[in-house]
Tab-separated table of C-alpha atoms and ligand atoms in Angstrom:
chain	number	residue	atom	x	y	z
H	234	MET	CA	79.346	72.156	70.906
H	235	LEU	CA	80.133	72.541	67.225
H	236	LEU	CA	78.926	75.564	65.351
H	237	MET	CA	77.070	74.837	62.182
H	238	ALA	CA	78.341	76.491	59.029
H	239	ALA	CA	75.751	77.061	56.376
H	240	LYS	CA	78.322	78.380	53.921
H	241	HIS	CA	78.934	75.206	51.971
H	242	ALA	CA	76.913	74.574	48.865
H	243	HIS	CA	76.613	70.943	49.912
H	244	ASP	CA	76.334	69.584	53.387
H	245	GLU	CA	79.696	67.900	53.472
H	246	PRO	CA	81.646	68.137	56.717
H	247	THR	CA	84.589	70.502	56.592
H	248	ARG	CA	87.683	68.409	56.026
H	249	PHE	CA	90.178	71.082	55.032
H	250	PHE	CA	91.102	74.277	56.837
H	251	LEU	CA	93.394	76.737	55.093
H	252	PHE	CA	95.053	79.642	56.854
H	253	GLY	CA	96.207	82.510	54.663
H	254	GLY	CA	97.394	86.078	54.904
H	255	LYS	CA	100.503	88.253	54.810
H	256	GLY	CA	103.796	87.109	56.281
H	257	GLY	CA	104.039	87.557	60.037
H	258	VAL	CA	100.323	87.897	60.787
H	259	GLY	CA	100.229	84.564	62.609
H	260	LYS	CA	99.124	81.989	60.013
H	261	THR	CA	101.455	79.273	61.272
H	262	THR	CA	100.672	79.926	64.927
H	263	LEU	CA	96.903	79.991	64.430
H	264	ALA	CA	96.879	77.011	62.055
H	265	ALA	CA	98.733	75.001	64.712
H	266	ALA	CA	96.382	76.193	67.473
H	267	HIS	CA	93.370	75.354	65.289
H	268	ALA	CA	94.765	71.876	64.640
H	269	LEU	CA	95.120	71.380	68.407
H	270	ARG	CA	91.515	72.401	68.938
H	271	LEU	CA	90.286	69.974	66.286
H	272	ALA	CA	92.428	67.161	67.706
H	273	ALA	CA	91.136	67.887	71.216
H	274	GLY	CA	87.630	67.260	69.884
H	275	GLY	CA	88.646	63.688	69.061
H	276	ASP	CA	89.318	64.014	65.329
H	277	ARG	CA	92.480	62.696	63.731
H	278	VAL	CA	94.163	65.824	62.457
H	279	LEU	CA	97.075	66.422	60.100
H	280	LEU	CA	98.783	69.829	60.165
H	281	VAL	CA	100.643	70.644	56.947
H	282	SER	CA	103.081	73.542	56.915
H	283	THR	CA	105.269	74.967	54.185
H	284	ASP	CA	106.818	77.527	56.496
H	285	PRO	CA	110.491	77.802	55.538
H	286	ALA	CA	111.452	78.658	59.129
H	287	HIS	CA	110.279	75.224	60.365
H	288	SER	CA	108.397	77.028	63.095
H	289	VAL	CA	105.829	74.239	63.510
H	290	SER	CA	108.538	71.985	64.940
H	291	ASP	CA	109.192	74.647	67.566
H	292	LEU	CA	105.497	75.168	68.242
H	293	LEU	CA	104.818	71.477	68.798
H	294	ASP	CA	108.126	70.584	70.474
H	295	THR	CA	108.506	67.834	67.862
H	296	ARG	CA	111.161	67.389	65.199
H	297	LEU	CA	109.064	67.278	62.026
H	298	GLY	CA	109.981	66.289	58.530
H	299	ASP	CA	108.615	65.920	55.060
H	300	GLU	CA	106.205	63.118	56.017
H	301	PRO	CA	103.447	63.123	58.667
H	302	THR	CA	104.946	62.601	62.139
H	303	PRO	CA	102.980	61.989	65.366
H	304	ALA	CA	102.898	65.276	67.274
H	305	GLY	CA	100.394	64.688	70.087
H	306	ASP	CA	97.059	63.017	70.806
H	307	ASN	CA	95.177	62.651	67.509
H	308	LEU	CA	97.680	64.998	65.911
H	309	TRP	CA	100.177	64.526	63.094
H	310	ALA	CA	102.239	67.249	61.495
H	311	MET	CA	104.630	67.741	58.617
H	312	GLU	CA	106.794	70.502	57.213
H	313	ILE	CA	107.179	70.511	53.455
H	314	ASP	CA	110.311	72.131	52.061
H	315	PRO	CA	108.957	73.542	48.790
H	316	THR	CA	112.382	73.693	47.109
H	317	ALA	CA	113.259	70.082	47.877
H	318	ASP	CA	109.735	69.135	46.922
H	319	ALA	CA	110.080	70.844	43.540
H	320	GLU	CA	113.362	69.040	42.881
H	321	ARG	CA	111.823	65.681	43.717
H	322	TYR	CA	108.828	66.506	41.590
H	323	VAL	CA	110.935	67.368	38.532
H	324	GLU	CA	113.057	64.278	39.224
H	325	SER	CA	109.925	62.112	39.070
H	326	ILE	CA	109.072	63.673	35.722
H	327	ARG	CA	112.637	62.940	34.590
H	328	GLU	CA	112.255	59.292	35.616
H	329	ASP	CA	109.035	59.044	33.640
H	330	ALA	CA	110.664	60.603	30.623
H	331	ARG	CA	113.775	58.430	30.821
H	332	GLU	CA	111.651	55.342	30.443
H	333	ALA	CA	110.173	56.705	27.310
H	334	VAL	CA	112.708	58.676	25.294
H	335	SER	CA	115.748	57.535	23.396
H	336	LYS	CA	119.272	58.128	24.702
H	337	ALA	CA	119.927	60.737	22.034
H	338	VAL	CA	117.272	63.041	23.458
H	339	LEU	CA	118.351	62.676	27.094
H	340	PRO	CA	120.925	65.511	27.286
H	341	ALA	CA	118.419	67.992	25.870
H	342	LEU	CA	115.769	66.718	28.255
H	343	ASP	CA	118.091	67.083	31.231
H	344	ARG	CA	118.923	70.651	30.265
H	345	HIS	CA	115.243	71.410	29.943
H	346	LEU	CA	114.393	69.923	33.331
H	347	LYS	CA	117.272	71.676	35.067
H	348	LEU	CA	115.728	74.955	33.959
H	349	ALA	CA	112.286	73.762	34.960
H	350	VAL	CA	113.301	73.364	38.617
H	351	GLN	CA	113.965	77.093	38.826
H	352	ALA	CA	111.145	78.224	36.582
H	353	PRO	CA	108.495	80.329	38.268
H	354	GLY	CA	105.500	78.224	39.092
H	355	THR	CA	107.294	74.894	39.404
H	356	ALA	CA	107.501	75.018	43.200
H	357	GLU	CA	103.824	75.922	43.397
H	358	SER	CA	102.904	73.161	40.976
H	359	ALA	CA	104.860	70.661	43.034
H	360	LEU	CA	103.194	71.927	46.188
H	361	PHE	CA	99.747	71.719	44.698
H	362	ASP	CA	100.482	68.202	43.541
H	363	ARG	CA	101.484	67.347	47.091
H	364	PHE	CA	98.406	69.002	48.604
H	365	THR	CA	96.083	67.079	46.307
H	366	ARG	CA	97.717	63.782	47.342
H	367	LEU	CA	97.333	64.680	51.003
H	368	MET	CA	93.696	65.621	50.459
H	369	ASP	CA	93.053	62.068	49.320
H	370	SER	CA	93.992	60.887	52.848
H	371	ALA	CA	90.966	62.578	54.493
H	372	PRO	CA	88.757	60.782	55.221
H	373	GLY	CA	91.067	57.842	55.676
H	374	ASP	CA	94.232	58.256	57.687
H	375	TYR	CA	92.887	61.616	58.929
H	376	ASP	CA	89.531	63.239	59.585
H	377	ARG	CA	90.734	66.813	59.027
H	378	ILE	CA	93.717	68.507	57.460
H	379	VAL	CA	94.875	71.992	58.411
H	380	PHE	CA	97.028	73.745	55.802
H	381	ASP	CA	99.339	76.526	56.904
H	382	THR	CA	99.567	77.949	53.397
H	383	ALA	CA	102.312	80.054	51.905
H	384	PRO	CA	101.679	83.805	51.854
H	385	THR	CA	101.800	84.090	48.066
H	386	GLY	CA	98.765	84.753	45.959
H	387	HIS	CA	100.282	82.445	43.379
H	388	THR	CA	99.631	79.366	45.481
H	389	LEU	CA	96.059	80.465	45.921
H	390	ARG	CA	95.649	80.897	42.185
H	391	LEU	CA	97.045	77.432	41.619
H	392	LEU	CA	94.759	76.016	44.240
H	393	THR	CA	91.780	77.535	42.606
H	394	LEU	CA	91.882	78.396	38.946
H	395	PRO	CA	90.690	75.424	36.944
H	396	SER	CA	91.871	76.954	33.703
H	397	MET	CA	95.437	77.262	34.926
H	398	LEU	CA	95.559	73.720	36.174
H	399	GLY	CA	93.945	72.388	33.061
H	400	ALA	CA	96.379	74.309	30.892
H	401	TRP	CA	99.287	73.021	32.898
H	402	VAL	CA	98.331	69.377	32.632
H	403	GLU	CA	97.453	69.808	28.959
H	404	GLY	CA	100.818	71.448	28.386
H	405	LEU	CA	102.576	68.462	29.886
H	406	ALA	CA	100.429	66.067	27.913
H	407	GLY	CA	101.205	68.051	24.760
H	408	GLN	CA	104.936	67.842	25.421
H	409	ARG	CA	104.478	64.171	26.035
H	410	ALA	CA	102.709	63.689	22.735
H	411	LYS	CA	105.552	65.515	21.001
H	412	VAL	CA	108.063	63.163	22.600
H	413	ASN	CA	105.960	60.257	21.382
H	414	ARG	CA	105.982	61.604	17.850
H	415	LEU	CA	109.746	62.104	17.946
H	416	GLN	CA	110.110	58.595	19.198
H	417	GLY	CA	107.928	57.277	16.429
H	418	MET	CA	110.121	59.036	13.861
H	419	TRP	CA	113.206	57.675	15.550
H	420	ARG	CA	111.800	54.165	15.435
H	421	SER	CA	110.833	54.310	11.806
H	422	MET	CA	114.271	55.692	10.943
H	423	ALA	CA	115.788	52.806	12.859
H	424	GLY	CA	113.455	50.405	11.088
H	425	VAL	CA	111.537	49.459	14.249
H	426	SER	CA	107.831	49.627	13.621
H	427	GLU	CA	106.196	48.815	16.963
H	428	PRO	CA	104.157	51.771	18.226
H	429	ASP	CA	104.146	52.899	21.852
H	430	ARG	CA	100.924	51.257	22.905
H	431	ASP	CA	100.946	51.354	26.674
H	432	ASP	CA	101.949	54.896	27.491
H	433	ARG	CA	102.381	54.851	31.254
H	434	VAL	CA	103.533	58.438	31.415
H	435	LEU	CA	100.471	59.774	29.675
H	436	SER	CA	98.197	57.702	31.884
H	437	ARG	CA	99.987	59.059	34.951
H	438	LEU	CA	99.366	62.571	33.670
H	439	ARG	CA	95.701	61.764	33.281
H	440	GLN	CA	95.567	60.411	36.813
H	441	ARG	CA	97.102	63.647	37.993
H	442	ALA	CA	94.526	65.689	36.094
H	443	ASP	CA	91.763	63.619	37.699
H	444	ARG	CA	93.285	64.141	41.145
H	445	PHE	CA	93.414	67.899	40.513
H	446	THR	CA	89.784	67.986	39.446
H	447	ARG	CA	88.759	66.019	42.531
H	448	ALA	CA	90.773	68.334	44.792
H	449	ARG	CA	89.212	71.419	43.245
H	450	GLN	CA	85.704	70.101	43.745
H	451	ARG	CA	86.454	69.194	47.335
H	452	LEU	CA	87.868	72.663	47.986
H	453	HIS	CA	84.477	74.043	46.979
H	454	ARG	CA	82.511	71.694	49.187
H	455	GLU	CA	84.697	70.611	52.076
H	456	ALA	CA	87.123	73.450	52.745
H	457	LEU	CA	87.107	76.605	54.822
H	458	PHE	CA	89.661	79.294	54.204
H	459	HIS	CA	90.502	81.352	57.283
H	460	PRO	CA	92.050	84.721	56.459
H	461	VAL	CA	94.384	86.000	59.174
H	462	LEU	CA	94.921	89.728	59.528
H	463	LEU	CA	96.040	92.450	61.897
H	464	ALA	CA	94.046	95.544	62.829
H	465	GLU	CA	96.177	97.676	60.514
H	466	ARG	CA	95.659	99.425	57.180
H	467	LEU	CA	97.465	97.163	54.724
H	468	PRO	CA	96.266	93.809	56.084
H	469	ILE	CA	92.662	95.046	55.858
H	470	GLU	CA	93.022	95.863	52.161
H	471	GLU	CA	94.904	92.617	51.545
H	472	THR	CA	92.115	90.671	53.169
H	473	VAL	CA	89.451	92.357	51.052
H	474	ARG	CA	91.379	91.282	47.945
H	475	LEU	CA	91.950	87.796	49.318
H	476	ILE	CA	88.247	87.302	50.012
H	477	ASP	CA	87.423	88.543	46.495
H	478	GLN	CA	89.801	85.991	45.022
H	479	LEU	CA	88.358	83.246	47.187
H	480	GLY	CA	84.869	84.203	46.078
H	481	GLU	CA	85.867	84.032	42.407
H	482	ALA	CA	87.448	80.662	43.033
H	483	GLY	CA	84.408	79.401	44.901
H	484	ILE	CA	86.309	78.574	48.078
H	485	PRO	CA	84.210	79.089	51.216
H	486	VAL	CA	85.516	81.665	53.664
H	487	GLY	CA	85.423	80.793	57.357
H	488	GLU	CA	86.048	82.954	60.396
H	489	LEU	CA	88.485	85.831	60.000
H	490	PHE	CA	91.195	85.771	62.655
H	491	VAL	CA	92.135	89.291	63.731
H	492	ASN	CA	95.381	88.552	65.477
H	493	ARG	CA	97.841	90.307	67.773
H	494	LEU	CA	95.462	92.810	69.300
H	495	TRP	CA	97.147	95.049	71.859
H	496	PRO	CA	95.668	95.104	75.335
H	497	ALA	CA	94.547	98.552	76.471
H	498	ASP	CA	97.061	100.211	78.817
H	499	THR	CA	96.179	103.559	80.242
H	500	GLN	CA	99.599	103.939	81.854
H	501	SER	CA	101.515	104.401	78.646
H	502	ALA	CA	100.708	107.217	76.231
H	503	PHE	CA	102.416	105.259	73.445
H	504	VAL	CA	100.337	102.126	73.970
H	505	ALA	CA	97.176	104.196	74.467
H	506	GLU	CA	97.776	105.782	71.059
H	507	ARG	CA	98.442	102.388	69.469
H	508	VAL	CA	95.253	101.004	70.986
H	509	ALA	CA	93.233	104.042	69.858
H	510	GLN	CA	94.381	103.465	66.281
H	511	GLN	CA	93.707	99.751	66.616
H	512	ASP	CA	90.169	100.465	67.804
H	513	GLU	CA	89.556	102.567	64.699
H	514	TYR	CA	90.752	99.771	62.466
H	515	LEU	CA	88.768	97.202	64.433
H	516	ALA	CA	85.629	99.253	63.925
H	517	GLU	CA	86.429	99.397	60.220
H	518	ILE	CA	87.036	95.623	60.094
H	519	ARG	CA	83.717	94.933	61.831
H	520	GLU	CA	81.947	97.164	59.324
H	521	ARG	CA	83.663	96.042	56.143
H	522	PHE	CA	83.474	92.359	57.050
H	523	ALA	CA	80.030	92.608	58.617
H	524	LYS	CA	78.895	89.433	56.888
H	525	ARG	CA	81.787	87.468	58.372
H	526	THR	CA	82.448	86.042	61.772
H	527	LEU	CA	85.509	87.513	63.463
H	528	VAL	CA	87.788	85.818	65.943
H	529	GLU	CA	89.732	88.444	67.839
H	530	VAL	CA	92.999	87.159	69.248
H	531	ALA	CA	94.945	89.155	71.833
H	532	GLN	CA	98.661	89.716	71.435
H	533	SER	CA	100.576	87.714	74.025
H	534	ALA	CA	103.452	89.462	75.740
H	535	ARG	CA	105.918	87.099	74.094
H	536	ASP	CA	106.167	85.116	70.870
H	537	ILE	CA	104.292	81.842	70.914
H	538	VAL	CA	106.947	79.125	71.035
H	539	GLY	CA	106.562	75.581	72.322
H	540	ARG	CA	103.618	73.395	73.060
H	541	ALA	CA	102.763	74.885	76.473
H	542	GLN	CA	102.279	78.393	75.048
H	543	LEU	CA	100.489	77.067	71.987
H	544	ASP	CA	98.068	75.162	74.242
H	545	LYS	CA	97.298	78.385	76.082
H	546	LEU	CA	96.582	80.189	72.821
H	547	ALA	CA	94.448	77.284	71.553
H	548	GLU	CA	92.333	77.450	74.704
H	549	ARG	CA	91.541	81.078	73.911
H	550	LEU	CA	90.179	80.185	70.460
H	551	PRO	CA	86.525	79.339	69.825
H	552	GLU	CA	85.388	75.837	68.910
H	553	PRO	CA	86.259	75.169	65.231
H	554	THR	CA	83.343	75.411	62.837
H	555	ILE	CA	82.504	72.152	61.135
H	556	ALA	CA	79.446	71.767	58.970
H	557	THR	CA	78.194	68.413	60.137
H	558	GLY	CA	75.694	67.809	57.361
G	105	LIG	N1	98.661	86.212	69.340
G	105	LIG	C1	99.991	86.291	69.363
G	105	LIG	N2	100.643	86.757	70.462
G	105	LIG	C2	101.979	86.844	70.476
G	105	LIG	N3	102.772	86.502	69.462
G	105	LIG	C3	102.197	86.033	68.335
G	105	LIG	C4	100.789	85.893	68.218
G	105	LIG	N4	100.513	85.391	66.989
G	105	LIG	C5	101.712	85.234	66.375
G	105	LIG	N5	102.728	85.616	67.172
G	105	LIG	C6	104.156	85.625	66.876
G	105	LIG	O1	104.350	86.365	65.674
G	105	LIG	C7	105.358	85.793	64.879
G	105	LIG	C8	104.810	85.475	63.500
G	105	LIG	O2	103.802	84.476	63.629
G	105	LIG	P1	103.662	83.306	62.540
G	105	LIG	O3	102.557	82.437	62.995
G	105	LIG	O4	104.986	82.666	62.298
G	105	LIG	O5	103.221	84.171	61.292
G	105	LIG	P2	103.092	83.745	59.736
G	105	LIG	O6	103.063	82.248	59.663
G	105	LIG	O7	101.837	84.382	59.258
G	105	LIG	O8	104.280	84.328	59.045
G	105	LIG	C9	105.877	84.572	65.623
G	105	LIG	O9	107.016	84.912	66.315
G	105	LIG	C10	104.718	84.251	66.576
G	105	LIG	O10	105.188	83.627	67.763
G	106	LIG	MG1	104.264	80.955	58.665
């Protein structure tokens, strides 16, 4: 039976599930287990990971790459390498520009773009661009997409802040207009008068801006963000901040996964102490996140590696929440 979520402003079904939290809390593991649960319910599910350790390949016993690969019944998965993605992204911008600018400007452009690959924010921009493309494939190729998101707050900001996205696209469009002006000058100097009528680059930028707007709106209506945390001091505070940011961005918050809970062991004084502390933090989590639904996940004795172990973990998780409208 599916739980009904009344959190969405509109009654759209939840298409996108985002798992976020500090490094090592279990985002990748739980995102993969969640994807398995959704796929088991009969939906076509795509799991998207940006984990640099390629741990999803190990979890699903499938060699994954940069494009969706079949990884089980109703399940597809991919591992995006953000660095390679950023390079390809800048390369595509270079291709666009090459079509449009004169040879004289090319060396300067190349220098500029070489710097752009390393500039802070480029990898996130590339990633966001990729995410928005993938979002357009549900519904379509997929019914649901599970994103194992990077642990940085920067990605979240990019995913959410309309002003930043708008500014970014406008910045590019502005640069583009400048190039056009330069070109116009160049042409008139060379005695060629024909203006650049059909600006494909600019229209591609506009398409991108439209795609971003669409993605943002769908994040408000069709996404659930699942914070993952441990019953420890710092992750609790991190999660409070994360939920604040999500609230400001208008992204609905789903169940909180409290992961890696130690089983009580009265034999060992050390473990008993650990568990006592954990119980204090758990009580605090239940109080401070009283309005939220918690999913408490026990720590397995060993790391979760391979499909068999992942299946076992997935079986311990509750049915995914999908607002069915
Ligand atoms: N419930 C659990 N029981 C045992 N090991 C876990 C559990 N959840 C995560 N792990 C292990 O913890 C490590 C970090 O998990 P991972 O999902 O890669 O975290 P993240 O993606 O947040 O960095 C991995 O080795 C994983 O196998
Ligand atoms: Mg990870």
